[in-house]
XYZ file of C-alpha atoms in Angstrom:
582
model
C -40.234 60.021 33.663
C -42.033 61.043 30.474
C -41.437 64.470 29.036
C -44.331 66.798 29.730
C -45.899 67.799 26.419
C -46.346 71.512 27.200
C -42.597 71.832 27.762
C -41.932 70.258 24.401
C -44.280 72.715 22.708
C -42.815 75.866 24.201
C -39.153 75.213 24.997
C -37.863 75.684 21.446
C -39.717 78.971 20.993
C -38.497 80.321 24.316
C -34.890 79.411 23.611
C -34.971 81.376 20.375
C -35.969 84.588 22.126
C -33.356 87.338 22.045
C -31.082 86.842 25.025
C -30.931 89.863 27.223
C -34.356 91.338 26.569
C -37.634 90.710 28.335
C -40.216 89.779 25.749
C -43.464 90.977 27.261
C -45.666 89.729 24.429
C -44.817 86.022 24.306
C -47.451 83.451 25.165
C -44.966 81.096 26.848
C -46.589 79.846 30.079
C -45.223 80.625 33.493
C -43.457 77.294 33.940
C -42.544 74.565 31.479
C -41.023 71.714 33.417
C -38.920 69.243 31.631
C -38.276 65.994 33.490
C -34.933 64.605 32.442
C -33.213 61.552 33.813
C -35.801 61.218 36.542
C -35.516 64.727 37.974
C -37.405 68.006 37.345
C -34.934 70.705 36.227
C -35.951 74.292 35.758
C -33.010 75.797 33.910
C -32.002 79.266 32.824
C -35.074 81.400 33.366
C -35.231 83.214 30.071
C -36.430 86.699 29.421
C -40.166 86.280 29.016
C -43.022 88.175 30.574
C -43.790 85.660 33.301
C -41.779 82.702 32.167
C -39.199 80.416 33.612
C -38.428 78.126 30.702
C -36.847 74.743 31.310
C -34.408 73.639 28.661
C -33.036 70.109 28.465
C -29.732 70.127 30.369
C -27.844 67.402 32.230
C -27.950 67.486 36.019
C -24.217 68.178 36.285
C -24.951 71.612 34.797
C -28.370 72.397 36.275
C -28.871 71.852 39.989
C -32.301 70.623 41.028
C -33.742 70.123 44.510
C -34.272 66.363 44.098
C -30.921 65.053 42.939
C -28.489 67.493 44.617
C -26.116 66.200 47.265
C -26.622 66.988 50.935
C -24.236 69.962 51.038
C -25.909 71.534 48.041
C -29.353 70.881 49.489
C -28.346 72.888 52.557
C -27.286 75.901 50.468
C -29.321 79.059 51.011
C -31.050 79.849 47.713
C -33.593 82.398 48.917
C -31.575 85.179 50.532
C -34.659 87.196 51.474
C -36.472 84.409 53.357
C -33.349 82.424 54.267
C -34.692 79.237 52.682
C -32.409 76.400 51.696
C -32.517 74.365 48.501
C -34.317 71.374 50.046
C -37.142 73.706 51.126
C -37.950 74.730 47.532
C -41.036 73.165 45.990
C -39.998 71.649 42.627
C -43.565 71.913 41.379
C -43.938 75.586 42.347
C -44.566 78.156 39.643
C -43.944 81.352 41.619
C -40.695 83.312 41.372
C -39.678 82.244 44.883
C -39.809 78.588 43.765
C -38.122 78.794 40.358
C -34.354 78.285 40.357
C -31.442 79.559 38.284
C -28.006 77.965 38.390
C -25.296 80.551 37.720
C -22.129 79.896 35.737
C -20.190 79.772 38.994
C -22.304 76.782 40.134
C -24.313 78.531 42.836
C -28.086 78.319 42.625
C -30.687 80.899 43.708
C -34.355 81.547 43.322
C -35.478 83.882 40.576
C -36.909 86.254 43.160
C -33.524 86.525 44.906
C -31.620 87.181 41.675
C -34.231 89.690 40.519
C -33.572 91.667 43.692
C -29.796 91.368 43.403
C -29.858 92.514 39.766
C -32.433 95.251 40.520
C -34.535 94.129 37.605
C -37.202 96.708 38.439
C -34.826 99.410 37.151
C -34.924 97.913 33.671
C -38.522 96.699 33.349
C -41.858 98.007 34.561
C -44.534 95.870 36.236
C -48.285 95.815 35.902
C -50.425 93.696 38.228
C -47.361 91.850 39.434
C -46.096 90.929 35.951
C -43.348 92.362 33.786
C -45.194 94.600 31.336
C -42.593 96.503 29.316
C -39.000 97.685 29.225
C -38.238 100.842 31.201
C -35.758 103.616 30.374
C -32.339 102.474 31.587
C -31.066 103.911 34.874
C -28.759 106.902 34.811
C -25.218 106.893 36.047
C -22.535 104.225 36.064
C -23.899 100.707 36.614
C -21.753 97.925 38.048
C -22.250 94.296 37.010
C -24.363 92.207 39.421
C -22.389 89.504 41.185
C -23.069 86.201 42.931
C -23.593 86.747 46.689
C -21.280 83.814 47.501
C -18.266 84.156 45.175
C -18.730 87.641 43.620
C -18.514 86.249 40.080
C -20.554 88.327 37.589
C -24.090 87.120 36.961
C -24.482 86.288 33.260
C -27.813 84.470 33.227
C -29.850 85.232 30.067
C -32.732 86.547 32.179
C -30.496 89.439 33.275
C -28.959 90.113 29.894
C -30.136 93.732 29.809
C -28.634 94.280 33.268
C -25.148 92.866 32.735
C -24.913 94.162 29.168
C -25.599 97.672 30.459
C -22.810 97.226 33.023
C -20.463 95.937 30.303
C -21.299 98.969 28.150
C -20.557 101.296 31.071
C -17.156 99.686 31.591
C -16.383 100.001 27.887
C -17.593 103.595 28.000
C -15.150 104.369 30.788
C -12.290 102.912 28.769
C -13.224 104.992 25.715
C -13.552 108.147 27.852
C -10.148 107.596 29.448
C -8.507 107.017 26.062
C -10.106 110.131 24.540
C -9.175 112.326 27.515
C -5.565 111.190 27.379
C -5.373 111.746 23.624
C -6.907 115.239 23.834
C -4.528 116.310 26.606
C -1.572 115.132 24.536
C -2.792 116.896 21.379
C -3.499 120.120 23.270
C -0.031 120.077 24.837
C 1.621 119.543 21.453
C -0.353 122.324 19.762
C 0.462 124.765 22.574
C 4.156 123.912 22.333
C 4.271 124.266 18.549
C 7.026 126.796 17.858
C 5.546 129.193 15.303
C 8.596 131.471 15.410
C 10.992 128.687 14.447
C 8.728 127.410 11.672
C 8.389 130.939 10.258
C 12.187 131.236 10.131
C 12.359 127.898 8.315
C 9.764 129.155 5.837
C 11.770 132.294 5.196
C 14.905 130.254 4.551
C 13.067 127.913 2.229
C 11.277 130.586 0.210
C 13.583 133.560 0.140
C 15.881 132.195 -2.588
C 13.319 130.421 -4.751
C 14.479 130.649 -8.381
C 11.900 132.587 -10.345
C 12.393 130.219 -13.292
C 10.667 127.494 -11.300
C 7.553 129.593 -10.773
C 4.917 130.082 -13.451
C 5.180 133.589 -14.901
C 1.373 134.046 -15.141
C -0.188 137.463 -15.277
C -2.417 139.210 -12.806
C -5.909 137.812 -12.563
C -8.787 140.003 -13.678
C -10.171 142.351 -11.068
C -12.205 140.388 -8.557
C -15.242 141.728 -6.740
C -14.758 142.446 -3.071
C -17.361 139.824 -2.236
C -15.793 136.574 -1.094
C -14.866 134.379 -4.009
C -17.194 131.539 -4.612
C -16.109 129.142 -1.918
C -15.463 125.583 -2.852
C -18.600 123.762 -1.820
C -18.391 121.628 1.301
C -20.768 118.727 0.872
C -23.314 118.296 3.692
C -22.112 114.709 4.021
C -18.586 115.841 4.913
C -17.743 114.715 8.459
C -17.022 116.958 11.406
C -14.284 118.125 11.371
C -13.383 118.521 7.688
C -10.928 115.750 6.655
C -7.298 116.848 6.579
C -6.938 115.820 2.910
C -8.440 119.228 2.088
C -5.187 120.827 3.311
C -2.661 118.318 1.998
C -0.426 118.219 -1.043
C -3.005 116.786 -3.430
C -5.748 119.250 -2.509
C -7.233 121.431 -5.240
C -5.659 124.580 -3.809
C -2.117 123.242 -3.576
C -2.157 121.410 -6.906
C -2.476 124.783 -8.689
C 0.585 126.244 -6.949
C 4.263 125.902 -7.951
C 5.846 122.729 -6.596
C 8.784 124.481 -4.810
C 6.359 126.555 -2.743
C 4.155 123.548 -1.972
C 7.134 121.438 -0.875
C 8.344 124.109 1.566
C 4.803 124.622 2.868
C 4.068 120.936 3.451
C 7.332 120.531 5.338
C 6.333 123.422 7.611
C 2.827 122.142 8.416
C 3.548 118.399 8.500
C 3.394 118.160 12.289
C 0.311 120.366 12.490
C -1.536 118.092 10.067
C -0.486 115.119 12.194
C -2.080 116.743 15.244
C -5.150 117.471 13.107
C -5.519 113.801 12.145
C -5.179 112.695 15.775
C -7.889 115.132 16.878
C -10.129 114.030 13.991
C -9.758 110.429 15.117
C -10.926 111.367 18.617
C -13.853 113.308 17.149
C -14.957 110.258 15.165
C -14.811 107.922 18.181
C -18.239 106.663 19.186
C -19.064 105.572 22.692
C -20.181 102.029 23.415
C -23.678 103.230 24.292
C -23.981 105.120 21.007
C -22.896 102.069 18.988
C -25.331 99.863 20.903
C -28.152 102.343 20.295
C -27.436 102.520 16.571
C -27.246 98.731 16.311
C -30.561 98.327 18.151
C -32.323 100.925 15.998
C -30.921 99.413 12.792
C -32.038 95.904 13.761
C -35.539 96.990 14.730
C -35.781 99.207 11.647
C -35.168 96.257 9.329
C -37.663 94.148 11.272
C -40.439 96.746 11.200
C -39.770 97.632 7.576
C -40.128 93.987 6.588
C -43.471 93.804 8.395
C -44.733 97.084 6.915
C -43.824 96.046 3.376
C -46.519 93.387 3.646
C -49.089 95.726 5.168
C -51.587 97.916 3.380
C -52.671 99.822 6.476
C -50.479 102.911 5.977
C -52.423 105.959 4.911
C -51.577 109.484 3.838
C -48.015 110.596 3.176
C -46.340 108.384 5.769
C -43.849 106.076 4.074
C -42.950 102.608 5.383
C -39.380 103.815 5.945
C -40.476 106.740 8.139
C -42.893 104.573 10.093
C -40.291 101.825 10.599
C -37.672 104.311 11.808
C -40.120 105.914 14.236
C -41.128 102.544 15.679
C -37.497 101.434 15.931
C -36.513 104.530 17.932
C -39.573 104.179 20.154
C -39.005 100.542 21.064
C -35.198 100.305 21.151
C -35.070 100.859 24.904
C -33.653 104.400 24.982
C -35.596 107.659 24.612
C -32.851 109.177 22.446
C -29.363 108.565 21.164
C -26.710 108.778 23.937
C -24.832 112.085 23.904
C -21.918 111.415 26.242
C -19.406 111.175 23.386
C -20.432 114.644 22.135
C -18.169 116.153 24.797
C -15.053 114.600 23.276
C -16.177 115.407 19.740
C -16.530 119.087 20.651
C -13.170 119.288 22.424
C -11.445 117.470 19.551
C -12.900 120.020 17.123
C -11.423 122.801 19.268
C -7.961 121.359 18.693
C -8.528 121.243 14.932
C -9.530 124.930 15.080
C -6.300 125.784 16.887
C -4.294 123.850 14.297
C -6.014 125.685 11.446
C -5.433 129.083 13.046
C -1.720 128.180 13.267
C -1.816 127.246 9.589
C -3.446 130.580 8.731
C -0.687 132.469 10.585
C 1.987 130.553 8.703
C 0.186 130.971 5.375
C -0.097 134.727 5.872
C 3.652 134.877 6.491
C 4.202 132.972 3.255
C 1.955 135.493 1.495
C 4.174 138.326 2.757
C 7.285 136.522 1.530
C 5.746 135.945 -1.902
C 4.812 139.613 -2.146
C 8.314 140.726 -1.199
C 9.833 138.269 -3.686
C 7.677 139.735 -6.474
C 6.247 136.334 -7.320
C 3.644 136.415 -10.081
C 0.389 137.946 -8.917
C -1.510 134.866 -10.051
C 0.502 132.720 -7.659
C -0.157 135.196 -4.856
C -3.861 135.145 -5.672
C -3.998 131.342 -5.589
C -2.201 131.366 -2.250
C -4.726 133.862 -0.878
C -7.494 131.523 -2.061
C -6.014 128.768 0.078
C -5.902 130.979 3.177
C -9.503 131.976 2.564
C -10.553 128.333 2.315
C -8.844 127.335 5.577
C -10.674 130.100 7.451
C -13.948 129.131 5.777
C -13.610 125.529 7.012
C -13.208 126.839 10.566
C -16.415 128.864 10.201
C -18.290 125.836 8.869
C -17.010 123.418 11.522
C -17.498 125.905 14.367
C -21.150 126.345 13.393
C -21.709 122.580 13.353
C -19.846 122.150 16.641
C -22.115 124.734 18.267
C -25.088 122.582 17.249
C -23.369 119.492 18.673
C -22.900 121.245 22.008
C -26.475 122.533 21.931
C -27.940 119.051 21.331
C -25.968 117.607 24.231
C -26.953 120.587 26.431
C -23.280 121.342 27.146
C -23.711 125.047 27.848
C -20.097 125.753 28.764
C -18.783 123.996 25.684
C -21.319 125.872 23.573
C -20.168 129.371 24.535
C -16.505 128.436 24.264
C -17.141 127.166 20.749
C -18.800 130.492 19.885
C -15.410 132.161 20.501
C -13.875 130.140 17.660
C -16.704 131.204 15.355
C -16.229 134.880 16.285
C -12.480 134.642 15.723
C -12.911 132.874 12.372
C -15.308 135.571 11.138
C -12.879 138.311 12.149
C -9.920 136.579 10.514
C -11.934 136.067 7.323
C -12.648 139.801 7.084
C -9.090 140.776 8.061
C -7.790 138.544 5.275
C -10.101 140.239 2.798
C -8.832 143.658 3.872
C -5.234 142.546 3.345
C -6.132 141.130 -0.041
C -8.456 143.682 -1.567
C -7.919 147.023 0.142
C -7.572 149.960 -2.226
C -9.249 153.314 -2.618
C -11.987 151.970 -4.909
C -13.126 149.432 -2.330
C -12.523 151.396 0.862
C -16.100 152.552 1.454
C -17.486 149.067 0.887
C -14.992 147.616 3.327
C -15.959 150.202 5.910
C -19.621 149.167 5.654
C -18.747 145.508 5.944
C -16.514 146.175 8.936
C -19.364 147.897 10.742
C -21.721 145.047 9.862
C -19.179 142.528 11.172
C -18.779 144.525 14.370
C -22.569 144.624 14.903
C -22.923 140.905 14.172
C -20.145 140.038 16.630
C -21.786 142.081 19.391
C -25.188 140.537 18.723
C -23.756 137.018 18.700
C -21.900 137.618 21.953
C -25.027 139.020 23.655
C -27.240 136.212 22.331
C -25.154 133.357 23.728
C -24.399 135.287 26.911
C -28.135 135.557 27.591
C -28.802 131.921 26.665
C -26.085 130.699 29.013
C -27.335 132.736 31.958
C -30.891 131.508 31.442
C -29.836 127.873 31.057
C -27.739 128.016 34.248
C -30.497 129.787 36.271
C -28.351 132.916 36.750
C -26.152 131.231 39.387
C -23.355 133.532 40.553
C -20.643 130.889 40.204
C -21.653 130.240 36.578
C -21.801 133.951 35.819
C -18.233 134.367 37.084
C -17.099 131.450 34.907
C -18.921 133.033 31.942
C -17.124 136.324 32.410
C -13.653 134.769 32.619
C -14.064 132.192 29.870
C -16.442 133.860 27.418
C -17.214 137.519 27.978
C -13.628 138.760 28.282
C -12.303 136.826 25.240
C -15.366 137.806 23.177
C -14.886 141.478 24.052
C -11.252 141.199 22.936
C -12.406 139.968 19.508
C -14.941 142.794 19.295
C -12.161 145.246 20.184
C -10.232 144.000 17.133
C -13.247 144.864 14.981
C -13.215 148.372 16.495
C -9.527 148.781 15.664
C -10.157 147.574 12.125
C -12.931 150.144 11.681
C -10.646 152.862 13.066
C -7.881 151.941 10.618
C -10.273 151.923 7.683
C -11.612 155.307 8.775
C -8.057 156.655 8.971
C -8.316 157.291 12.691
C -6.207 154.604 14.306
C -6.620 154.219 18.040
C -3.140 155.516 18.944
C -2.254 159.111 19.810
C -0.310 161.389 17.456
C 3.469 160.977 17.525
C 5.209 164.216 18.494
C 8.203 165.644 16.622
C 10.495 164.914 19.552
C 9.351 161.281 19.585
C 10.023 161.026 15.846
C 13.538 162.355 16.370
C 14.157 159.777 19.106
C 12.972 157.002 16.766
C 15.287 158.189 13.988
C 18.183 158.488 16.430
C 17.621 154.951 17.698
C 17.534 153.513 14.172
C 20.643 155.390 13.084
C 22.592 154.348 16.158
C 21.279 150.821 16.668
C 22.243 147.502 15.172
C 20.738 148.500 11.796
C 23.100 151.497 11.520
C 20.832 153.531 9.272
C 23.360 156.015 7.946
C 21.508 158.665 5.954
C 18.189 160.365 6.463
C 17.240 159.803 2.808
C 16.428 156.220 3.835
C 13.324 157.441 5.746
C 10.301 157.492 3.428
C 6.528 157.629 3.619
C 3.641 156.024 1.736
C 1.018 158.071 -0.178
C -0.997 158.423 3.047
C 1.925 159.821 5.057
C 2.837 156.695 7.051
C 6.588 156.535 7.590
C 8.811 153.556 6.807
C 12.533 152.995 6.632
C 14.680 151.379 3.934
C 17.386 149.311 5.611
C 19.503 148.990 2.442
C 21.875 151.891 1.889
C 21.828 151.448 -1.890
C 18.085 152.076 -2.169
C 14.953 149.969 -2.124
C 15.289 146.385 -3.356
C 11.777 144.959 -2.855
C 8.140 145.991 -2.803
C 5.978 145.606 0.281
C 2.795 146.904 1.883
C 2.261 149.689 4.397
C 1.104 148.032 7.650
C -1.286 150.930 8.324
C -3.168 151.427 5.048
C -1.953 148.553 2.845
C -0.570 150.914 0.172
C 2.341 149.675 -1.931
C 5.738 150.855 -0.666
C 9.316 150.302 -1.779
C 10.238 148.736 -5.099
C 13.413 148.044 -7.044
C 16.045 150.572 -8.074
C 14.756 150.424 -11.641
C 11.094 150.548 -10.647
C 10.702 152.571 -7.457
C 7.126 153.316 -6.511
C 6.533 156.958 -7.551
C 3.854 157.471 -4.894
C 6.457 157.127 -2.108
C 8.253 160.231 -0.920
C 10.951 161.191 1.544
C 9.793 161.555 5.162
C 11.016 165.108 5.752
C 9.970 165.145 9.411
C 12.481 162.383 10.123
């Protein structure tokens, strides 16, 4: 039979349509029959507004009502009405007459497959015709399958349906992988033996030859304000890349090699955990990648069209207009946020790693002070500690915004705890570094400001959480256990810091009898302190004991007021005196 001309005109255009999307603007007619080898074959109903486009295919691929064998002719192709293949009108143009042959070989009417694939969830109708794409359904979608053999339906007409199901399956795989990785990282961080690593640090640093360390003099007096922090570029990913803490970082390159080598050996495993968590944080879900690809493709298309248009007015640029149109017509109202959950939890693990690093670095700082390493080296080391804490503050703030955008209220308040802790540790580090009588009043003011800010931050997010969760009792109990109590503990540390700076620590006065018991225990215990001249006090009256019978051999800091105590036999600190009450 001759080829019908209208099929010839429209078949090529229809075949070039994007598979898997319903083009609601095409002018392809409802049916374009193509008679091949003496039989009408309507093949592969493509995604057009009303169209079932016939494409030239041999009969051994496309089943038609006229040339099928008797068994095939008796096959039910209209599940709703129970009609068999021989009852289908080959000349019909309605959806209950058009046929699709699936890859498994079974054939059904378009109307039947539309119902099986629930096409109405993905496209909206107007006056009985597909008018536009609809927001995709929520929840996990399973791939549609053939009613006879359960093989997945992969016909181009249902591309948006089965591709969504494929994305959901991929999403599940990504979620499972991320959950497993985060559990493993969390377990390793919790089991990290800080005590053992600190002992290894002490062994590695205690006998460092001073000849290997730069002599350097003390740096000029530095204002109490935080040193100018090394800028973190806005383009830096979340979390900060681990190269900032590794051997070739700016901080460590300025330090003596023996110290850096011991330090890197101590934190090697922690940095490994950090990299694993960063990899999880950078993992994008299948839906997010699909959304970005769709927006990028449409953006280029619209931008190309707008470049040849002179209709734009005002301050709107072609780029802004193209991006807005791409996001509007990509098929999703906004970028998927499911992967934000794993990004937030991965950032938590990097915070825990960095807090471990801060604890170890502060121990190294104590060792350097006791070893009388050059003050410049100690200052550079303090810079590094300051920078680590600063990166936690920066990343915690960004992670809070991530949780807010994804409306993860529980993750949001738990992230606030890391921000509160980072702010406290930053101030505590400054007190350890800068405290002296000339800066005491300024530190007191800053401590009170930090305390007020912590309380305000706690109250702000407490209120936001309760409002977002409609004041449900179960959520309020969770909030108390997982946010309020830990936040109050951090605020209590601010109170203790203020009390120490004010000279009114929160403990009660030690009685003379208690002092005598302490002295007796030290003199009779494993230390065997033999003479009372070994009990001394700092300029502010805080007692300490020298464990070496020959006199002091190293300088240190009073744990109460940070005053210098001890010294060498040739250079004993003159502000220290004997503790007569002991």
